[in-house]
Amino acid sequence: MSPLDHRTIDRLAEVIVDLGGPYERKGYQLEELLRSAGWAQPPEYDGSPRIPWLREQLVERAGNRAEIERLICRVCDPIEYDDGVVTAEEFRLSVNEKLAPEGLVVTSVGGRPVLGELTADGEQPRYSVPPDLRKRLDSLIADAGAVEMLNRRVEETQVCEAGGAYTMAIIGIGSFVEGLLLTILSERDGEVKAGDRLTLHQLIETAHLRDWIQLDAKTFAHNVRDFRNFIHPRKEMVEQPRFDADSVMLCWAPVHAILNDLEQKLVPAGER
C-alpha cells in the first residue's frame, strides 16, 4: 500500500468522524479509536474542529502504512461497535467507496476486517506480505537476530510464491507465524522460553489466552497451521491438495490480522 492521496485522506476523515450523522464520533472517541488501532504515542484531541484534526493526524502518519492500515481496519471491525457487525458493515462499505480509487478494499475474512489490494479488474481483493513488515517486526521484537531470521523466511516464501512453488510458500507462511509467536511469547511471557518445544497449536492458543490475538485471528492461524502441516508428504498424499496462487493469498490474510492484533495489544519493544 502506497501513501494515500490527500483527497482520500480527506474523505476517510469525513467518514470516520461522521459529523452530524448517526455514528458521529466526539473528540475523546477519536482519541480512543487511534489508541485502539495501536497507534504509537496517539495524539490527544485539542478541541479544534474534528475532521481537520483527524485529517492532520492521518497526514502526519501517512508514511506509516501499518498504522494507517490498522486504523482503517479498526473502523470496520465489529468489536468497535455495540451492535457489532451491523455498524461495522456500514462503515466498511463507506470506507471501501473512498478507497476504491486507490485500488484498495477492506474485506471481512472470518469476521475480521483485512485490507487488501484490488486485482487489475477491480473485482477481487488480493493479499500479500503485510506492508512495512521489517519495521513492524522491529517494533514487536527486541532480538535483532530473530527479526533477521523471520524476515529471511518471508523473503524465501516470496521466492517460492513467485516461482509457482505454492505448497512451499504456504509452508513458509506457517513457519513465519510459528517463529513470530514463539519469539514474542519468549520475550514477553515469563512462562515461555525460546528453547521450549511448543507446537504451533500451543503457541496460537497461548497467544489467544494472553488476549494478544482475538478469537477470529486464532481461528485464522489454525487454518494456516493446518496448511503448514502439508510439509509432511504423507498428509499431502492422503489429502491431495491442489494449492495455487489464491491459496497462498488466503494464507497471507490471517498474517495481516495476527500482526494487527499484536500491534494493538503490545507496547513497542523499544518502550518496554
mmCIF file of C-alpha atoms in Angstrom:
data_model
loop_
_atom_site.group_PDB
_atom_site.id
_atom_site.type_symbol
_atom_site.label_atom_id
_atom_site.label_comp_id
_atom_site.label_asym_id
_atom_site.label_seq_id
_atom_site.Cartn_x
_atom_site.Cartn_y
_atom_site.Cartn_z
ATOM 1 C CA MET A 1 0.000 0.000 0.000
ATOM 2 C CA SER A 2 1.464 3.329 -1.087
ATOM 3 C CA PRO A 3 0.783 6.500 0.947
ATOM 4 C CA LEU A 4 -2.819 7.567 0.417
ATOM 5 C CA ASP A 5 -3.621 10.583 -1.719
ATOM 6 C CA HIS A 6 -4.540 13.673 0.287
ATOM 7 C CA ARG A 7 -8.063 13.652 -1.136
ATOM 8 C CA THR A 8 -8.548 10.057 0.011
ATOM 9 C CA ILE A 9 -7.356 11.089 3.463
ATOM 10 C CA ASP A 10 -9.896 13.949 3.461
ATOM 11 C CA ARG A 11 -12.715 11.562 2.573
ATOM 12 C CA LEU A 12 -11.687 8.968 5.146
ATOM 13 C CA ALA A 13 -11.592 11.617 7.884
ATOM 14 C CA GLU A 14 -15.137 12.638 6.977
ATOM 15 C CA VAL A 15 -16.352 9.033 7.105
ATOM 16 C CA ILE A 16 -14.682 8.303 10.430
ATOM 17 C CA VAL A 17 -15.939 11.458 12.188
ATOM 18 C CA ASP A 18 -19.396 11.182 10.567
ATOM 19 C CA LEU A 19 -20.167 14.758 11.540
ATOM 20 C CA GLY A 20 -23.924 15.157 12.066
ATOM 21 C CA GLY A 21 -24.513 11.504 11.194
ATOM 22 C CA PRO A 22 -25.841 8.597 13.263
ATOM 23 C CA TYR A 23 -22.341 7.434 14.196
ATOM 24 C CA GLU A 24 -20.734 10.796 14.911
ATOM 25 C CA ARG A 25 -17.513 10.496 16.917
ATOM 26 C CA LYS A 26 -16.695 13.016 19.624
ATOM 27 C CA GLY A 27 -13.143 14.168 20.226
ATOM 28 C CA TYR A 28 -12.494 11.697 23.043
ATOM 29 C CA GLN A 29 -13.871 8.897 20.851
ATOM 30 C CA LEU A 30 -11.388 9.767 18.110
ATOM 31 C CA GLU A 31 -8.580 9.554 20.670
ATOM 32 C CA GLU A 32 -9.839 6.172 21.802
ATOM 33 C CA LEU A 33 -10.134 4.972 18.195
ATOM 34 C CA LEU A 34 -6.489 5.794 17.496
ATOM 35 C CA ARG A 35 -5.410 4.076 20.710
ATOM 36 C CA SER A 36 -7.485 1.018 19.879
ATOM 37 C CA ALA A 37 -5.841 0.911 16.451
ATOM 38 C CA GLY A 38 -2.487 0.532 18.196
ATOM 39 C CA TRP A 39 -1.006 3.879 17.184
ATOM 40 C CA ALA A 40 2.292 4.593 18.896
ATOM 41 C CA GLN A 41 2.007 7.672 21.122
ATOM 42 C CA PRO A 42 -1.521 8.520 19.905
ATOM 43 C CA PRO A 43 -2.250 12.258 19.885
ATOM 44 C CA GLU A 44 -4.590 13.986 22.317
ATOM 45 C CA TYR A 45 -7.573 15.777 20.819
ATOM 46 C CA ASP A 46 -7.003 19.529 21.160
ATOM 47 C CA GLY A 47 -10.586 20.768 20.853
ATOM 48 C CA SER A 48 -10.237 22.013 17.266
ATOM 49 C CA PRO A 49 -12.737 21.015 14.525
ATOM 50 C CA ARG A 50 -12.674 17.245 14.443
ATOM 51 C CA ILE A 51 -12.451 16.492 10.721
ATOM 52 C CA PRO A 52 -9.458 18.803 10.114
ATOM 53 C CA TRP A 53 -7.860 17.482 13.323
ATOM 54 C CA LEU A 54 -8.185 13.861 12.237
ATOM 55 C CA ARG A 55 -7.037 14.744 8.714
ATOM 56 C CA GLU A 56 -3.895 16.287 10.219
ATOM 57 C CA GLN A 57 -3.187 13.114 12.223
ATOM 58 C CA LEU A 58 -3.620 10.951 9.125
ATOM 59 C CA VAL A 59 -1.322 13.184 7.083
ATOM 60 C CA GLU A 60 1.356 13.090 9.801
ATOM 61 C CA ARG A 61 1.223 9.269 9.839
ATOM 62 C CA ALA A 62 0.823 8.876 6.073
ATOM 63 C CA GLY A 63 4.249 7.263 5.789
ATOM 64 C CA ASN A 64 3.423 4.687 8.464
ATOM 65 C CA ARG A 65 1.472 2.245 6.353
ATOM 66 C CA ALA A 66 0.962 -0.221 9.199
ATOM 67 C CA GLU A 67 -0.734 2.339 11.455
ATOM 68 C CA ILE A 68 -2.936 3.607 8.636
ATOM 69 C CA GLU A 69 -3.922 0.020 7.795
ATOM 70 C CA ARG A 70 -4.754 -0.763 11.420
ATOM 71 C CA LEU A 71 -6.894 2.364 11.730
ATOM 72 C CA ILE A 72 -8.825 1.560 8.560
ATOM 73 C CA CYS A 73 -9.423 -1.986 9.768
ATOM 74 C CA ARG A 74 -10.391 -0.835 13.253
ATOM 75 C CA VAL A 75 -13.056 1.467 11.813
ATOM 76 C CA CYS A 76 -14.523 -1.596 10.061
ATOM 77 C CA ASP A 77 -14.115 -4.000 12.994
ATOM 78 C CA PRO A 78 -17.302 -5.329 14.670
ATOM 79 C CA ILE A 79 -15.545 -5.218 18.042
ATOM 80 C CA GLU A 80 -15.524 -1.408 17.805
ATOM 81 C CA TYR A 81 -19.333 -1.112 17.955
ATOM 82 C CA ASP A 82 -22.040 -2.044 20.424
ATOM 83 C CA ASP A 83 -24.148 -3.704 17.739
ATOM 84 C CA GLY A 84 -21.128 -5.367 16.156
ATOM 85 C CA VAL A 85 -21.448 -6.363 12.529
ATOM 86 C CA VAL A 86 -24.358 -4.054 11.664
ATOM 87 C CA THR A 87 -22.496 -0.770 12.158
ATOM 88 C CA ALA A 88 -19.140 -2.220 11.148
ATOM 89 C CA GLU A 89 -20.571 -3.256 7.793
ATOM 90 C CA GLU A 90 -21.939 0.241 7.157
ATOM 91 C CA PHE A 91 -18.527 1.725 7.814
ATOM 92 C CA ARG A 92 -16.816 -0.920 5.686
ATOM 93 C CA LEU A 93 -18.985 -0.071 2.687
ATOM 94 C CA SER A 94 -18.370 3.665 3.134
ATOM 95 C CA VAL A 95 -14.631 3.199 3.619
ATOM 96 C CA ASN A 96 -14.379 0.970 0.551
ATOM 97 C CA GLU A 97 -16.110 3.598 -1.552
ATOM 98 C CA LYS A 98 -13.347 6.058 -0.592
ATOM 99 C CA LEU A 99 -10.544 3.502 -1.033
ATOM 100 C CA ALA A 100 -11.618 2.240 -4.467
ATOM 101 C CA PRO A 101 -9.622 4.876 -6.454
ATOM 102 C CA GLU A 102 -6.525 3.768 -4.519
ATOM 103 C CA GLY A 103 -7.063 0.163 -5.613
ATOM 104 C CA LEU A 104 -7.672 -0.928 -2.018
ATOM 105 C CA VAL A 105 -10.516 -2.762 -0.318
ATOM 106 C CA VAL A 106 -11.417 -3.919 3.182
ATOM 107 C CA THR A 107 -12.942 -7.384 3.225
ATOM 108 C CA SER A 108 -14.312 -9.463 6.062
ATOM 109 C CA VAL A 109 -12.302 -12.670 6.398
ATOM 110 C CA GLY A 110 -13.878 -14.926 9.000
ATOM 111 C CA GLY A 111 -15.484 -11.909 10.649
ATOM 112 C CA ARG A 112 -12.321 -9.799 10.779
ATOM 113 C CA PRO A 113 -11.545 -6.797 8.553
ATOM 114 C CA VAL A 114 -8.417 -7.168 6.424
ATOM 115 C CA LEU A 115 -7.087 -4.578 3.978
ATOM 116 C CA GLY A 116 -6.111 -5.895 0.573
ATOM 117 C CA GLU A 117 -5.309 -4.640 -2.906
ATOM 118 C CA LEU A 118 -7.847 -4.949 -5.681
ATOM 119 C CA THR A 119 -6.935 -7.109 -8.665
ATOM 120 C CA ALA A 120 -6.344 -5.420 -12.006
ATOM 121 C CA ASP A 121 -10.014 -5.819 -12.961
ATOM 122 C CA GLY A 122 -11.031 -4.152 -9.694
ATOM 123 C CA GLU A 123 -13.264 -7.066 -8.765
ATOM 124 C CA GLN A 124 -11.399 -9.169 -6.191
ATOM 125 C CA PRO A 125 -9.145 -8.436 -3.179
ATOM 126 C CA ARG A 126 -5.569 -9.645 -3.233
ATOM 127 C CA TYR A 127 -3.449 -10.197 -0.136
ATOM 128 C CA SER A 128 0.320 -10.385 0.046
ATOM 129 C CA VAL A 129 3.100 -9.690 2.535
ATOM 130 C CA PRO A 130 1.968 -7.121 5.145
ATOM 131 C CA PRO A 131 3.307 -3.608 4.487
ATOM 132 C CA ASP A 132 6.476 -2.403 6.227
ATOM 133 C CA LEU A 133 6.979 -5.882 7.650
ATOM 134 C CA ARG A 134 10.612 -5.430 8.693
ATOM 135 C CA LYS A 135 9.788 -2.202 10.539
ATOM 136 C CA ARG A 136 6.817 -3.840 12.236
ATOM 137 C CA LEU A 137 8.900 -6.803 13.371
ATOM 138 C CA ASP A 138 11.497 -4.415 14.804
ATOM 139 C CA SER A 139 8.727 -2.789 16.830
ATOM 140 C CA LEU A 140 7.384 -6.081 18.185
ATOM 141 C CA ILE A 141 10.642 -7.986 18.748
ATOM 142 C CA ALA A 142 13.761 -6.902 20.635
ATOM 143 C CA ASP A 143 16.023 -9.696 19.321
ATOM 144 C CA ALA A 144 17.559 -8.356 16.094
ATOM 145 C CA GLY A 145 18.732 -11.840 15.119
ATOM 146 C CA ALA A 146 15.190 -13.204 15.363
ATOM 147 C CA VAL A 147 13.887 -10.323 13.244
ATOM 148 C CA GLU A 148 16.513 -11.076 10.606
ATOM 149 C CA MET A 149 15.589 -14.769 10.591
ATOM 150 C CA LEU A 150 11.875 -14.053 10.258
ATOM 151 C CA ASN A 151 12.462 -11.516 7.501
ATOM 152 C CA ARG A 152 14.630 -14.013 5.632
ATOM 153 C CA ARG A 153 11.911 -16.653 5.823
ATOM 154 C CA VAL A 154 9.397 -14.224 4.366
ATOM 155 C CA GLU A 155 11.765 -13.366 1.518
ATOM 156 C CA GLU A 156 12.246 -17.061 0.742
ATOM 157 C CA THR A 157 8.485 -17.575 0.895
ATOM 158 C CA GLN A 158 8.037 -14.799 -1.666
ATOM 159 C CA VAL A 159 10.563 -16.516 -3.940
ATOM 160 C CA CYS A 160 8.513 -19.719 -3.739
ATOM 161 C CA GLU A 161 5.280 -17.839 -4.395
ATOM 162 C CA ALA A 162 6.708 -16.004 -7.412
ATOM 163 C CA GLY A 163 8.111 -19.263 -8.802
ATOM 164 C CA GLY A 164 4.839 -21.164 -8.523
ATOM 165 C CA ALA A 165 6.000 -23.367 -5.623
ATOM 166 C CA TYR A 166 2.733 -22.756 -3.831
ATOM 167 C CA THR A 167 2.908 -25.614 -1.330
ATOM 168 C CA MET A 168 6.321 -24.473 -0.157
ATOM 169 C CA ALA A 169 5.115 -20.859 0.010
ATOM 170 C CA ILE A 170 2.245 -21.902 2.289
ATOM 171 C CA ILE A 171 4.629 -23.912 4.460
ATOM 172 C CA GLY A 172 6.831 -20.814 4.636
ATOM 173 C CA ILE A 173 3.945 -18.631 5.810
ATOM 174 C CA GLY A 174 3.133 -21.136 8.553
ATOM 175 C CA SER A 175 6.773 -21.239 9.560
ATOM 176 C CA PHE A 176 6.827 -17.451 9.806
ATOM 177 C CA VAL A 177 3.743 -17.436 12.060
ATOM 178 C CA GLU A 178 5.342 -20.059 14.298
ATOM 179 C CA GLY A 179 8.594 -18.099 14.588
ATOM 180 C CA LEU A 180 6.748 -14.841 15.189
ATOM 181 C CA LEU A 181 4.616 -16.198 18.033
ATOM 182 C CA LEU A 182 7.458 -18.166 19.626
ATOM 183 C CA THR A 183 9.759 -15.142 19.650
ATOM 184 C CA ILE A 184 7.162 -12.737 21.016
ATOM 185 C CA LEU A 185 5.987 -15.161 23.698
ATOM 186 C CA SER A 186 9.539 -15.982 24.758
ATOM 187 C CA GLU A 187 10.352 -12.256 25.083
ATOM 188 C CA ARG A 188 7.151 -11.108 26.738
ATOM 189 C CA ASP A 189 5.677 -14.095 28.587
ATOM 190 C CA GLY A 190 7.613 -15.316 31.600
ATOM 191 C CA GLU A 191 6.185 -18.827 31.238
ATOM 192 C CA VAL A 192 7.530 -19.383 27.698
ATOM 193 C CA LYS A 193 11.230 -19.809 26.883
ATOM 194 C CA ALA A 194 12.859 -19.682 23.447
ATOM 195 C CA GLY A 195 14.079 -23.268 23.875
ATOM 196 C CA ASP A 196 10.648 -24.664 24.786
ATOM 197 C CA ARG A 197 9.347 -27.332 22.428
ATOM 198 C CA LEU A 198 5.945 -25.783 21.895
ATOM 199 C CA THR A 199 3.857 -26.765 18.903
ATOM 200 C CA LEU A 200 2.337 -24.125 16.671
ATOM 201 C CA HIS A 201 -1.038 -25.149 18.075
ATOM 202 C CA GLN A 202 0.184 -24.378 21.606
ATOM 203 C CA LEU A 203 1.696 -21.066 20.530
ATOM 204 C CA ILE A 204 -1.540 -19.933 18.914
ATOM 205 C CA GLU A 205 -3.623 -20.975 21.914
ATOM 206 C CA THR A 206 -1.245 -19.281 24.361
ATOM 207 C CA ALA A 207 -1.263 -16.012 22.399
ATOM 208 C CA HIS A 208 -5.059 -16.083 22.451
ATOM 209 C CA LEU A 209 -5.145 -16.971 26.161
ATOM 210 C CA ARG A 210 -2.971 -13.909 26.862
ATOM 211 C CA ASP A 211 -5.513 -11.845 24.870
ATOM 212 C CA TRP A 212 -2.840 -10.857 22.360
ATOM 213 C CA ILE A 213 -4.796 -12.149 19.370
ATOM 214 C CA GLN A 214 -8.569 -12.205 19.027
ATOM 215 C CA LEU A 215 -10.662 -15.336 18.609
ATOM 216 C CA ASP A 216 -11.014 -14.891 14.864
ATOM 217 C CA ALA A 217 -7.278 -14.363 14.436
ATOM 218 C CA LYS A 218 -6.733 -17.549 16.425
ATOM 219 C CA THR A 219 -9.046 -19.439 14.080
ATOM 220 C CA PHE A 220 -7.245 -17.990 11.034
ATOM 221 C CA ALA A 221 -3.898 -19.008 12.489
ATOM 222 C CA HIS A 222 -5.070 -22.584 12.996
ATOM 223 C CA ASN A 223 -6.090 -22.714 9.335
ATOM 224 C CA VAL A 224 -2.587 -21.631 8.365
ATOM 225 C CA ARG A 225 -1.179 -24.212 10.793
ATOM 226 C CA ASP A 226 -3.191 -26.960 9.113
ATOM 227 C CA PHE A 227 -1.914 -25.916 5.694
ATOM 228 C CA ARG A 228 1.637 -25.680 7.068
ATOM 229 C CA ASN A 229 1.373 -29.338 8.051
ATOM 230 C CA PHE A 230 1.478 -30.295 4.379
ATOM 231 C CA ILE A 231 5.213 -30.213 4.951
ATOM 232 C CA HIS A 232 4.605 -33.894 5.767
ATOM 233 C CA PRO A 233 4.418 -35.857 2.479
ATOM 234 C CA ARG A 234 2.006 -38.399 3.938
ATOM 235 C CA LYS A 235 -0.566 -35.681 4.662
ATOM 236 C CA GLU A 236 -0.231 -34.395 1.122
ATOM 237 C CA MET A 237 -0.593 -37.868 -0.371
ATOM 238 C CA VAL A 238 -3.714 -38.575 1.684
ATOM 239 C CA GLU A 239 -5.489 -35.234 1.208
ATOM 240 C CA GLN A 240 -4.063 -34.318 -2.219
ATOM 241 C CA PRO A 241 -4.495 -30.535 -2.051
ATOM 242 C CA ARG A 242 -4.196 -28.507 -5.224
ATOM 243 C CA PHE A 243 -2.694 -25.262 -3.991
ATOM 244 C CA ASP A 244 -2.464 -22.263 -6.296
ATOM 245 C CA ALA A 245 -1.757 -18.537 -6.054
ATOM 246 C CA ASP A 246 -5.165 -17.927 -4.451
ATOM 247 C CA SER A 247 -4.335 -20.465 -1.732
ATOM 248 C CA VAL A 248 -1.178 -18.542 -0.862
ATOM 249 C CA MET A 249 -3.088 -15.250 -0.893
ATOM 250 C CA LEU A 250 -5.638 -16.626 1.572
ATOM 251 C CA CYS A 251 -2.823 -17.603 3.936
ATOM 252 C CA TRP A 252 -1.377 -14.079 3.875
ATOM 253 C CA ALA A 253 -4.715 -12.590 5.004
ATOM 254 C CA PRO A 254 -4.535 -14.173 8.501
ATOM 255 C CA VAL A 255 -0.985 -12.853 8.903
ATOM 256 C CA HIS A 256 -2.355 -9.319 8.480
ATOM 257 C CA ALA A 257 -4.974 -9.972 11.180
ATOM 258 C CA ILE A 258 -2.440 -11.517 13.587
ATOM 259 C CA LEU A 259 0.005 -8.629 13.190
ATOM 260 C CA ASN A 260 -2.745 -6.048 13.636
ATOM 261 C CA ASP A 261 -3.869 -7.736 16.856
ATOM 262 C CA LEU A 262 -0.348 -7.999 18.269
ATOM 263 C CA GLU A 263 0.388 -4.354 17.494
ATOM 264 C CA GLN A 264 -2.844 -3.224 19.118
ATOM 265 C CA LYS A 265 -2.237 -5.253 22.300
ATOM 266 C CA LEU A 266 1.520 -4.986 22.877
ATOM 267 C CA VAL A 267 3.698 -1.974 23.594
ATOM 268 C CA PRO A 268 6.584 -1.497 21.132
ATOM 269 C CA ALA A 269 9.747 -3.379 22.043
ATOM 270 C CA GLY A 270 11.674 -0.135 22.440
ATOM 271 C CA GLU A 271 9.232 1.148 25.071
ATOM 272 C CA ARG A 272 9.346 -1.870 27.383
#
